[in-house]
Coordinates of C-alpha atoms in Angstrom, one line a residue:
X1 CA -0.2 0.1 0.1
X2 CA 1.4 2.8 -0.7
X3 CA 1.9 6.3 1.3
X4 CA -0.3 9.2 -0.1
X5 CA 1.0 12.8 0.2
X6 CA -0.1 15.3 2.5
X7 CA -1.5 17.2 -0.8
X8 CA -3.3 14.0 -1.7
X9 CA -4.6 13.5 1.8
X10 CA -5.9 16.6 2.0
X11 CA -7.8 16.3 -1.6
X12 CA -9.4 12.8 -0.8
X13 CA -10.6 14.8 2.4
X14 CA -11.9 17.7 0.8
X15 CA -14.0 15.5 -1.6
X16 CA -15.1 13.3 1.0
X17 CA -16.4 16.5 2.8
X18 CA -18.4 18.3 -0.1
X19 CA -20.0 15.0 -0.5
X20 CA -21.0 14.7 3.4
X21 CA -22.0 17.7 3.0
X22 CA -24.3 17.5 0.3
X23 CA -25.4 14.2 2.0
X24 CA -26.8 16.4 4.8
X25 CA -28.7 18.6 2.8
X26 CA -30.3 15.7 1.2
X27 CA -31.0 14.1 4.6
X28 CA -32.1 17.5 6.0
X29 CA -34.7 18.1 2.6
X30 CA -35.7 14.8 2.6
X31 CA -36.5 15.2 6.7
X32 CA -38.4 18.7 6.4
X33 CA -40.5 17.1 3.7
X34 CA -41.2 14.1 6.2
X35 CA -42.0 16.5 8.9
X36 CA -44.4 18.8 6.7
X37 CA -46.3 15.7 6.2
X38 CA -46.7 14.3 9.4
X39 CA -47.8 18.1 10.6
X40 CA -50.2 18.2 7.8
X41 CA -51.5 14.7 8.5
X42 CA -52.1 15.7 12.3
X43 CA -53.7 18.8 11.4
X44 CA -56.2 17.1 8.9
X45 CA -56.8 14.0 11.0
X46 CA -56.0 14.6 15.4
X47 CA -56.2 11.8 16.1
X48 CA -53.1 10.7 14.4
X49 CA -52.0 11.2 17.7
X50 CA -49.3 8.1 16.9
X51 CA -47.3 10.2 14.8
X52 CA -46.5 12.6 17.8
X53 CA -43.0 10.1 18.1
X54 CA -42.5 10.4 14.7
X55 CA -42.8 13.9 14.2
X56 CA -40.3 14.7 17.5
X57 CA -37.6 12.1 16.4
X58 CA -37.9 14.0 13.0
X59 CA -37.4 17.7 14.3
X60 CA -34.5 16.5 16.8
X61 CA -32.9 14.8 13.7
X62 CA -33.3 18.1 11.6
X63 CA -32.0 20.4 14.6
X64 CA -29.2 17.8 14.9
X65 CA -28.5 18.0 11.0
X66 CA -27.9 21.8 11.2
X67 CA -25.8 21.6 14.2
X68 CA -23.5 19.4 12.1
X69 CA -24.0 21.4 9.2
X70 CA -23.1 24.7 10.7
X71 CA -19.6 22.6 12.5
X72 CA -18.3 21.3 9.1
X73 CA -18.8 25.3 8.1
X74 CA -17.3 26.2 11.1
X75 CA -14.3 23.9 10.9
X76 CA -13.9 24.9 6.9
X77 CA -13.4 28.6 7.4
X78 CA -11.1 27.8 10.7
X79 CA -7.3 28.3 10.7
X80 CA -5.5 25.0 10.1
X81 CA -8.7 23.3 8.6
X82 CA -6.9 21.2 6.2
X83 CA -4.8 19.6 8.5
X84 CA -8.1 18.6 10.7
X85 CA -10.1 17.3 7.2
X86 CA -9.5 13.8 7.6
X87 CA -9.9 13.4 11.5
X88 CA -13.2 15.0 11.5
X89 CA -14.5 13.6 8.7
X90 CA -14.5 10.1 10.3
X91 CA -16.0 11.5 13.6
X92 CA -18.3 13.4 11.3
X93 CA -19.4 10.4 9.0
X94 CA -19.8 8.0 12.4
X95 CA -22.1 10.9 13.8
X96 CA -24.0 11.2 10.3
X97 CA -24.5 7.4 9.9
X98 CA -26.2 7.1 13.5
X99 CA -28.4 9.7 12.7
X100 CA -29.5 8.7 9.3
X101 CA -30.2 5.2 11.2
X102 CA -32.4 7.2 13.3
X103 CA -34.3 8.5 10.5
X104 CA -35.0 5.0 8.6
X105 CA -36.0 3.9 11.9
X106 CA -38.3 6.7 12.4
X107 CA -39.7 6.5 8.5
X108 CA -40.1 2.5 8.7
X109 CA -42.2 3.0 12.3
X110 CA -44.2 5.8 10.7
X111 CA -44.9 3.3 7.7
X112 CA -46.1 1.1 10.2
X113 CA -48.2 3.1 12.1
X114 CA -49.9 4.3 8.6
X115 CA -50.4 0.9 7.4
X116 CA -52.2 0.2 10.6
X117 CA -54.9 2.2 9.5

């Protein structure tokens, strides 16, 4: 396995960071769309109390994604950011994977709740 130069590592990390940021944007948009759908359903049919946990989870997920996005932007603009990118990406990737798993679980729970009615 060949060792990569610092410049190559920075380029790889930069590409991963751009990809991660775009994935975050998509996850936030999808989460916001689902949140709007759940809230609309609750407004139309107040008897859909089973949606309240999913709404709260989606709302929390959206806030978490926004925090990660803000952190990525703040880190990108900080001095020495190029040296920190590789380290930050590993932690960010783990956090995003955890949050996306939570979103998948919330969506799955909502699908099951909707399928019962």
